[in-house]
Amino acid sequence: MERHDFASDNVAGATPEVLEALRRFGGGFAASYGEDEVCARAGDLIRALLDVDAEVRFVASGTAANALCLAALAQPHEAFLAHGHSHVASDETGAPAFFGGGMGVIALAGASGRIDPAALGRALRAPDHPHVQAPAALSLTNSTEYGAVYSAAALGALIAPARAVGLKIHIDGARLANAAAAGFDPKALGRLGADAVVVGGTKAGSTPTEAIVLIDPTLGRRLGARLKHAGQLVSKSRFLAAPWIGMLEDGAWVRRAAHANAMAQRLAARCPFRVVHPVEANGVFLEMDKGAYARLRDAGWFAWRVLDGSIRLMCSWATTIEAVDGLTEALNGAFRAS
Amino acid sequence: MERHDFASDNVAGATPEVLEALRRFGGGFAASYGEDEVCARAGDLIRALLDVDAEVRFVASGTAANALCLAALAQPHEAFLAHGHSHVASDETGAPAFFGGGMGVIALAGASGRIDPAALGRALRAPDHPHVQAPAALSLTNSTEYGAVYSAAALGALIAPARAVGLKIHIDGARLANAAAAGFDPKALGRLGADAVVVGGTKAGSTPTEAIVLIDPTLGRRLGARLKHAGQLVSKSRFLAAPWIGMLEDGAWVRRAAHANAMAQRLAARCPFRVVHPVEANGVFLEMDKGAYARLRDAGWFAWRVLDGSIRLMCSWATTIEAVDGLTEALNGAFRAS
Amino acid sequence: MERHDFASDNVAGATPEVLEALRRFGGGFAASYGEDEVCARAGDLIRALLDVDAEVRFVASGTAANALCLAALAQPHEAFLAHGHSHVASDETGAPAFFGGGMGVIALAGASGRIDPAALGRALRAPDHPHVQAPAALSLTNSTEYGAVYSAAALGALIAPARAVGLKIHIDGARLANAAAAGFDPKALGRLGADAVVVGGTKAGSTPTEAIVLIDPTLGRRLGARLKHAGQLVSKSRFLAAPWIGMLEDGAWVRRAAHANAMAQRLAARCPFRVVHPVEANGVFLEMDKGAYARLRDAGWFAWRVLDGSIRLMCSWATTIEAVDGLTEALNGAFRAS
Amino acid sequence: MERHDFASDNVAGATPEVLEALRRFGGGFAASYGEDEVCARAGDLIRALLDVDAEVRFVASGTAANALCLAALAQPHEAFLAHGHSHVASDETGAPAFFGGGMGVIALAGASGRIDPAALGRALRAPDHPHVQAPAALSLTNSTEYGAVYSAAALGALIAPARAVGLKIHIDGARLANAAAAGFDPKALGRLGADAVVVGGTKAGSTPTEAIVLIDPTLGRRLGARLKHAGQLVSKSRFLAAPWIGMLEDGAWVRRAAHANAMAQRLAARCPFRVVHPVEANGVFLEMDKGAYARLRDAGWFAWRVLDGSIRLMCSWATTIEAVDGLTEALNGAFRAS
């Protein structure tokens, strides 16, 4: 029986404050499909978090949240730009193409999941002709799939040239809490020109919920219909909204992420393998040969080998010091044996 | 401030057993994307409920559950048959067409949401040529959108001729619990030849969750990918599965629905307006003129005028005798005033 | 062996001027994908015909032309309004839904294929909520599927209220030549506010070609990519453009349609069955019982029974007086025998 | 004014035998939508060409033909394998994803457009899990985009392992005539296990027409509806079928391609630039620096720089010895100047 503690940050359960919010707002009657006061209150908290005037909706899947946003930002015969190892480009089973009617993706390179500005520049200057899906949007992820965190300046250096040529901006914030805990101010997103932001709840310790934040006001037209058409308008929507009140009212969203980030730091510090990406958020990526990886799995620890060949270990709000130390002990064992 | 008690059965919160299950299974670490033991256990309970060997998955939206099933049963250039006032035909904002790549719907008539066998027969004999989307599936809803319940015999009389000409069978069981509480045996579905069943959790008293049950074994191939591609593979899937354990382990699923049905009976019995559909499940549909409807709304009660022109009042697990009596008092007031 | 002379106006071949244009422009080398001078010249002729400044492209299928336009005018979670018996609503096998990502259609009533202004008014006033696909476009067909011709005033009476609430306007002009031959001025379309017009070439006597005319300038962005993505960018596009030069340079487009209309008049005048729609273009629709219809078919004449139950007889540029008289003789025989 | 003679093989017009066939079959009345005798006769010729029992349909766009086939062979949540520089992977503006509901493509490497068997093997052994679109089909192009021709043995070495794990096989035969002229026997395709073949007419000297050949009998169900739904059922279909009679009845299809291939040989032989791919069909690919390319364009010759960085020169049935010699003279000029 394998332990999944570090397999992902979605293997953790829900934090007490989330479960409490579900109980708090789960009684009585409320309008459905997002028209209720719980959704309104959670929406206000999200708007305050990002300091934006925006439409806010809640869905159960981050893949769906991203795909729905991207489909709103580009036409089916266009494409979005994204890091080649980003979730939207490599880990969503074609959902953006499905939601976007065959919309394309143009993969960009860059270290540790951050897009290389030069690669972006080349893509923005590429010829725009009828035989390719030209870019209409840029998707950025903070913190990245490799545990790095964009500074506001670094994000702005990507957003500005994209906006200058008319692209719309999507932010995948599945781990925005971890970026925030690392010092990134979520309020920078709107200021820098993001049009659609997905704020992650699930990986931050919630039951399934992601917030879709549509800053570009033209995207809000018939938004309920857009969601329902796409299978993303949940009837008892307050149960997707309530966790946000639990997470945001007293700062748990960032506080829990800070714990996850700290656990990643501890893990990296005690780990005998080479850490291949900067540990700025809640993930640790290790260079590990087949034998060592096999021994780690044999020792009962589940972990993914990800696209760049490294072994990914994710920490979450629920990661304990004991688990980190148990894992690093196993890692040291795997190392010694190799 | 309007009261939503009877606006729908999705305005109620979650039952105590559902919230307790969320707490019970919300701790510790678990594999994600449906690979966990909570999903396995809930799947077993669903399979036992229907007495089928089937793939079971959980999604947050009934619209998505139906659309995903229908898209698996018919090709984009084909159609499904459904009652013209069914949820899949009239209340899902084109989601089946979206999930199904432009798949069509052929609307059939019939009293109280039940498809007229003669209408089905005509549709099955209609010419099949390249200029129309010919039917490849039949969608049936039990209990129906107008609060009627199909008997197993009545369902079989629709399923048999459809299967005889090669159609696949979809069951929208958003209110299957109410049908079960009214005497319909869910085990009949597989026996009669259903290929894909959606078992409703949300309207039965859960936080958002619907069970997709794929009985036709060919539909199970790469099912996880099918769900993720469609934005329907929730990472912390145990939170969609846990409520089913709470609802099914001790029979609460049917017991709560029986309460809802009983409240509808009480409401119908005390109501001064003509009840236009048989009250066999948890809905009451009233003939009410504009003035009376306005007075009812003025008295603070929210209710929808639905497609057939009647005013719909839905009861749920949370409907109280006091609320029923309060509403019927208001209705009598509205009646007297007219 | 049945005769197809009156089965449709697409059973005729190509006119001599079309074949000559194919030969004239079929030699030598030319840029492909619509960048050639033949396309430019044909586009100029189409712009002159409609007196509009517009993007003009040529595709081989009228169904595709309509679907592509409608998909550009409405979002997937929206719908277009059309007559319930129009080609786009009833005879295109779901192509608009496919091209439009599950876009819906709202069927309107009206005599002889013309939309009833009152029905349009009701649709424009219908509640716009998340559970339905609300209208974003209005599709109008001139001449209609039942051989009637809208006057500019009648079209304007439908276009104006639709535009007033923000809808975009699509014109299916598969038989615009027949309308023009009946006195309708194609230049009225742009003036009245059409956003996208399909001008029919095939039924006017061409080899397969339909002109897509995008008047709304926002629709022209990345149009080549939009066409190619949808499988509608033909490489040797000059062969779709050349016929238009043959048809429009010397007025054959209207002249051939006038012949077709005259043949319909002759047919209606000599026909012993009740003609159920005004014969204003090139179609004649007859009330005919099963026996008479069978005898007509037995006499070797193929004809469709269409949606309103009438038997449709279509004339084309190639319809001869002899064929009309042969058919009316057969019809008189069918009549006498009944 | 640039000369397009070598820009593509779709810049040529139609051969005399194609224009003659259009005239021959363009008169009189005929059933539409593929039900006519011209389509039947052309279908027989295609079936004989490939020695298969198959459904044959004609469409105007090769992109559409490929996309429609691929969408029939893989589900939306699956992918097809193709060479990364193949037309379906890199030059169709996302059409396969559009027709396939977001279906994915997995790009494989290999010299001169031929897929490397080892790369295919790795793709076939890749993990199949819910987070990626796993392959369901293999697409192969003969002759390839880089002018190489697969032998039957080389094709078989790719098809066999793919079929062994259940993949369906698509052949893009846009330039199958050129492959046939180079010695490849089209009859090998069915024997090797192809499920869907697109036989190219346009580049072989026709007006727009491509033949879709569905060998897998399960794909033929409701094929007319599948085509119409996708905007690919042309009404006057005989005009897409007639050219095939002109091309295939007396062997012009291969004979014209042999001429194109010979012109490519002549061009390559007289060309002062390095030829970077084997000249086995009708394309010549040159290593040419920016300056030389600019001088070539300045001399009035249009040519594309393609994905691998080479300059592509395509010959067709209409390429003359004089043009080849004129171009090589210009090339020698460009070379001398550099």
mmCIF file of N, CA and C in Angstrom, chain C residues 173-236:
data_model
loop_
_atom_site.group_PDB
_atom_site.id
_atom_site.type_symbol
_atom_site.label_atom_id
_atom_site.label_comp_id
_atom_site.label_asym_id
_atom_site.label_seq_id
_atom_site.Cartn_x
_atom_site.Cartn_y
_atom_site.Cartn_z
ATOM 1 N N GLY C 173 -28.727 33.092 -49.007
ATOM 2 C CA GLY C 173 -29.125 33.462 -50.364
ATOM 3 C C GLY C 173 -28.854 32.350 -51.358
ATOM 4 N N ALA C 174 -29.083 31.105 -50.932
ATOM 5 C CA ALA C 174 -28.886 29.977 -51.856
ATOM 6 C C ALA C 174 -29.680 30.220 -53.136
ATOM 7 N N ARG C 175 -30.834 30.841 -52.988
ATOM 8 C CA ARG C 175 -31.667 31.169 -54.162
ATOM 9 C C ARG C 175 -31.886 32.678 -54.245
ATOM 10 N N LEU C 176 -30.843 33.423 -53.929
ATOM 11 C CA LEU C 176 -30.941 34.878 -54.043
ATOM 12 C C LEU C 176 -31.150 35.289 -55.499
ATOM 13 N N ALA C 177 -30.569 34.523 -56.423
ATOM 14 C CA ALA C 177 -30.772 34.837 -57.845
ATOM 15 C C ALA C 177 -32.251 34.771 -58.203
ATOM 16 N N ASN C 178 -32.966 33.792 -57.661
ATOM 17 C CA ASN C 178 -34.391 33.680 -57.956
ATOM 18 C C ASN C 178 -35.165 34.839 -57.348
ATOM 19 N N ALA C 179 -34.742 35.254 -56.152
ATOM 20 C CA ALA C 179 -35.373 36.432 -55.557
ATOM 21 C C ALA C 179 -35.093 37.664 -56.404
ATOM 22 N N ALA C 180 -33.851 37.780 -56.853
ATOM 23 C CA ALA C 180 -33.487 38.932 -57.682
ATOM 24 C C ALA C 180 -34.303 38.933 -58.976
ATOM 25 N N ALA C 181 -34.455 37.760 -59.571
ATOM 26 C CA ALA C 181 -35.231 37.671 -60.812
ATOM 27 C C ALA C 181 -36.696 38.011 -60.567
ATOM 28 N N ALA C 182 -37.124 37.853 -59.309
ATOM 29 C CA ALA C 182 -38.509 38.188 -58.956
ATOM 30 C C ALA C 182 -38.645 39.629 -58.503
ATOM 31 N N GLY C 183 -37.573 40.400 -58.587
ATOM 32 C CA GLY C 183 -37.684 41.822 -58.291
ATOM 33 C C GLY C 183 -37.004 42.288 -57.025
ATOM 34 N N PHE C 184 -36.461 41.364 -56.249
ATOM 35 C CA PHE C 184 -35.769 41.776 -55.028
ATOM 36 C C PHE C 184 -34.386 42.293 -55.385
ATOM 37 N N ASP C 185 -34.030 43.442 -54.848
ATOM 38 C CA ASP C 185 -32.728 44.035 -55.167
ATOM 39 C C ASP C 185 -31.668 43.562 -54.171
ATOM 40 N N PRO C 186 -30.697 42.770 -54.606
ATOM 41 C CA PRO C 186 -29.671 42.279 -53.658
ATOM 42 C C PRO C 186 -28.949 43.410 -52.944
ATOM 43 N N LYS C 187 -28.938 44.583 -53.558
ATOM 44 C CA LYS C 187 -28.265 45.722 -52.899
ATOM 45 C C LYS C 187 -28.978 46.135 -51.613
ATOM 46 N N ALA C 188 -30.201 45.672 -51.448
ATOM 47 C CA ALA C 188 -30.933 46.025 -50.221
ATOM 48 C C ALA C 188 -30.309 45.371 -48.985
ATOM 49 N N LEU C 189 -29.638 44.253 -49.174
ATOM 50 C CA LEU C 189 -29.203 43.463 -48.012
ATOM 51 C C LEU C 189 -28.237 44.243 -47.119
ATOM 52 N N GLY C 190 -27.203 44.775 -47.730
ATOM 53 C CA GLY C 190 -26.249 45.542 -46.937
ATOM 54 C C GLY C 190 -26.909 46.767 -46.310
ATOM 55 N N ARG C 191 -27.733 47.414 -47.085
ATOM 56 C CA ARG C 191 -28.392 48.642 -46.618
ATOM 57 C C ARG C 191 -29.287 48.349 -45.401
ATOM 58 N N LEU C 192 -29.917 47.167 -45.418
ATOM 59 C CA LEU C 192 -30.826 46.813 -44.323
ATOM 60 C C LEU C 192 -30.069 46.355 -43.075
ATOM 61 N N GLY C 193 -28.786 46.042 -43.235
ATOM 62 C CA GLY C 193 -28.014 45.693 -42.054
ATOM 63 C C GLY C 193 -27.569 44.246 -41.962
ATOM 64 N N ALA C 194 -27.547 43.536 -43.081
ATOM 65 C CA ALA C 194 -27.036 42.161 -43.035
ATOM 66 C C ALA C 194 -25.556 42.182 -42.662
ATOM 67 N N ASP C 195 -25.153 41.215 -41.855
ATOM 68 C CA ASP C 195 -23.749 41.103 -41.460
ATOM 69 C C ASP C 195 -23.009 40.058 -42.278
ATOM 70 N N ALA C 196 -23.703 38.994 -42.628
ATOM 71 C CA ALA C 196 -23.083 37.906 -43.394
ATOM 72 C C ALA C 196 -24.125 37.381 -44.371
ATOM 73 N N VAL C 197 -23.736 37.309 -45.629
ATOM 74 C CA VAL C 197 -24.653 36.856 -46.676
ATOM 75 C C VAL C 197 -24.003 35.695 -47.418
ATOM 76 N N VAL C 198 -24.776 34.656 -47.667
ATOM 77 C CA VAL C 198 -24.321 33.592 -48.559
ATOM 78 C C VAL C 198 -25.043 33.780 -49.887
ATOM 79 N N VAL C 199 -24.281 34.003 -50.930
ATOM 80 C CA VAL C 199 -24.868 34.166 -52.258
ATOM 81 C C VAL C 199 -24.712 32.844 -52.995
ATOM 82 N N GLY C 200 -25.818 32.311 -53.441
ATOM 83 C CA GLY C 200 -25.824 30.980 -54.020
ATOM 84 C C GLY C 200 -25.386 30.950 -55.465
ATOM 85 N N GLY C 201 -24.423 30.087 -55.746
ATOM 86 C CA GLY C 201 -24.002 29.877 -57.114
ATOM 87 C C GLY C 201 -24.525 28.558 -57.665
ATOM 88 N N THR C 202 -24.490 27.526 -56.829
ATOM 89 C CA THR C 202 -24.813 26.181 -57.298
ATOM 90 C C THR C 202 -26.205 26.108 -57.908
ATOM 91 N N LYS C 203 -27.198 26.569 -57.146
ATOM 92 C CA LYS C 203 -28.571 26.473 -57.630
ATOM 93 C C LYS C 203 -28.848 27.466 -58.753
ATOM 94 N N ALA C 204 -27.949 28.429 -58.916
ATOM 95 C CA ALA C 204 -28.099 29.399 -59.997
ATOM 96 C C ALA C 204 -27.488 28.894 -61.293
ATOM 97 N N GLY C 205 -26.934 27.681 -61.273
ATOM 98 C CA GLY C 205 -26.432 27.119 -62.521
ATOM 99 C C GLY C 205 -24.946 26.864 -62.561
ATOM 100 N N SER C 206 -24.308 26.966 -61.420
ATOM 101 C CA SER C 206 -22.863 26.795 -61.412
ATOM 102 C C SER C 206 -22.471 25.375 -61.032
ATOM 103 N N THR C 207 -21.232 25.051 -61.301
ATOM 104 C CA THR C 207 -20.573 23.969 -60.594
ATOM 105 C C THR C 207 -20.519 24.391 -59.121
ATOM 106 N N PRO C 208 -20.145 23.486 -58.214
ATOM 107 C CA PRO C 208 -20.264 23.824 -56.788
ATOM 108 C C PRO C 208 -19.506 25.091 -56.397
ATOM 109 N N THR C 209 -20.213 26.095 -56.005
ATOM 110 C CA THR C 209 -19.608 27.291 -55.428
ATOM 111 C C THR C 209 -20.681 28.151 -54.787
ATOM 112 N N GLU C 210 -20.366 28.628 -53.601
ATOM 113 C CA GLU C 210 -21.214 29.574 -52.884
ATOM 114 C C GLU C 210 -20.298 30.687 -52.409
ATOM 115 N N ALA C 211 -20.804 31.896 -52.436
ATOM 116 C CA ALA C 211 -19.997 33.028 -51.986
ATOM 117 C C ALA C 211 -20.381 33.420 -50.570
ATOM 118 N N ILE C 212 -19.381 33.456 -49.700
ATOM 119 C CA ILE C 212 -19.561 33.969 -48.343
ATOM 120 C C ILE C 212 -19.194 35.446 -48.363
ATOM 121 N N VAL C 213 -20.107 36.285 -47.958
ATOM 122 C CA VAL C 213 -19.892 37.730 -47.985
ATOM 123 C C VAL C 213 -19.994 38.245 -46.555
ATOM 124 N N LEU C 214 -18.869 38.675 -46.011
ATOM 125 C CA LEU C 214 -18.844 39.131 -44.623
ATOM 126 C C LEU C 214 -18.788 40.654 -44.612
ATOM 127 N N ILE C 215 -19.899 41.253 -44.304
ATOM 128 C CA ILE C 215 -20.013 42.714 -44.349
ATOM 129 C C ILE C 215 -19.508 43.328 -43.052
ATOM 130 N N ASP C 216 -19.863 42.702 -41.942
ATOM 131 C CA ASP C 216 -19.341 43.155 -40.646
ATOM 132 C C ASP C 216 -17.817 43.030 -40.680
ATOM 133 N N PRO C 217 -17.099 44.157 -40.603
ATOM 134 C CA PRO C 217 -15.641 44.075 -40.791
ATOM 135 C C PRO C 217 -14.925 43.283 -39.707
ATOM 136 N N THR C 218 -15.530 43.151 -38.529
ATOM 137 C CA THR C 218 -14.848 42.393 -37.467
ATOM 138 C C THR C 218 -14.753 40.911 -37.809
ATOM 139 N N LEU C 219 -15.593 40.457 -38.740
ATOM 140 C CA LEU C 219 -15.595 39.027 -39.060
ATOM 141 C C LEU C 219 -14.440 38.633 -39.979
ATOM 142 N N GLY C 220 -13.801 39.636 -40.579
ATOM 143 C CA GLY C 220 -12.768 39.315 -41.550
ATOM 144 C C GLY C 220 -11.433 38.943 -40.940
ATOM 145 N N ARG C 221 -11.267 39.155 -39.638
ATOM 146 C CA ARG C 221 -9.973 38.896 -39.008
ATOM 147 C C ARG C 221 -9.611 37.413 -39.110
ATOM 148 N N ARG C 222 -8.417 37.175 -39.621
ATOM 149 C CA ARG C 222 -7.926 35.794 -39.768
ATOM 150 C C ARG C 222 -8.959 34.902 -40.466
ATOM 151 N N LEU C 223 -9.553 35.442 -41.522
ATOM 152 C CA LEU C 223 -10.624 34.716 -42.198
ATOM 153 C C LEU C 223 -10.102 33.476 -42.910
ATOM 154 N N GLY C 224 -8.921 33.607 -43.509
ATOM 155 C CA GLY C 224 -8.362 32.431 -44.152
ATOM 156 C C GLY C 224 -8.164 31.294 -43.162
ATOM 157 N N ALA C 225 -7.647 31.612 -41.996
ATOM 158 C CA ALA C 225 -7.455 30.586 -40.969
ATOM 159 C C ALA C 225 -8.793 30.014 -40.514
ATOM 160 N N ARG C 226 -9.790 30.884 -40.387
ATOM 161 C CA ARG C 226 -11.112 30.409 -39.982
ATOM 162 C C ARG C 226 -11.644 29.389 -40.987
ATOM 163 N N LEU C 227 -11.451 29.704 -42.273
ATOM 164 C CA LEU C 227 -11.922 28.792 -43.311
ATOM 165 C C LEU C 227 -11.125 27.488 -43.301
ATOM 166 N N LYS C 228 -9.816 27.595 -43.206
ATOM 167 C CA LYS C 228 -9.013 26.370 -43.282
ATOM 168 C C LYS C 228 -9.288 25.460 -42.078
ATOM 169 N N HIS C 229 -9.362 26.066 -40.895
ATOM 170 C CA HIS C 229 -9.691 25.316 -39.668
ATOM 171 C C HIS C 229 -10.994 24.531 -39.838
ATOM 172 N N ALA C 230 -11.921 25.125 -40.565
ATOM 173 C CA ALA C 230 -13.229 24.496 -40.737
ATOM 174 C C ALA C 230 -13.301 23.624 -41.985
ATOM 175 N N GLY C 231 -12.146 23.385 -42.613
ATOM 176 C CA GLY C 231 -12.146 22.528 -43.802
ATOM 177 C C GLY C 231 -12.783 23.181 -45.009
ATOM 178 N N GLN C 232 -12.712 24.518 -45.075
ATOM 179 C CA GLN C 232 -13.413 25.235 -46.137
ATOM 180 C C GLN C 232 -12.504 26.155 -46.945
ATOM 181 N N LEU C 233 -11.195 25.937 -46.836
ATOM 182 C CA LEU C 233 -10.287 26.747 -47.653
ATOM 183 C C LEU C 233 -9.754 25.860 -48.773
ATOM 184 N N VAL C 234 -10.352 25.982 -49.935
ATOM 185 C CA VAL C 234 -9.992 25.131 -51.065
ATOM 186 C C VAL C 234 -8.727 25.687 -51.711
ATOM 187 N N SER C 235 -7.780 24.806 -52.006
ATOM 188 C CA SER C 235 -6.492 25.302 -52.508
ATOM 189 C C SER C 235 -6.639 25.941 -53.887
ATOM 190 N N LYS C 236 -7.160 25.195 -54.835
ATOM 191 C CA LYS C 236 -7.316 25.796 -56.179
ATOM 192 C C LYS C 236 -8.603 26.614 -56.212
#
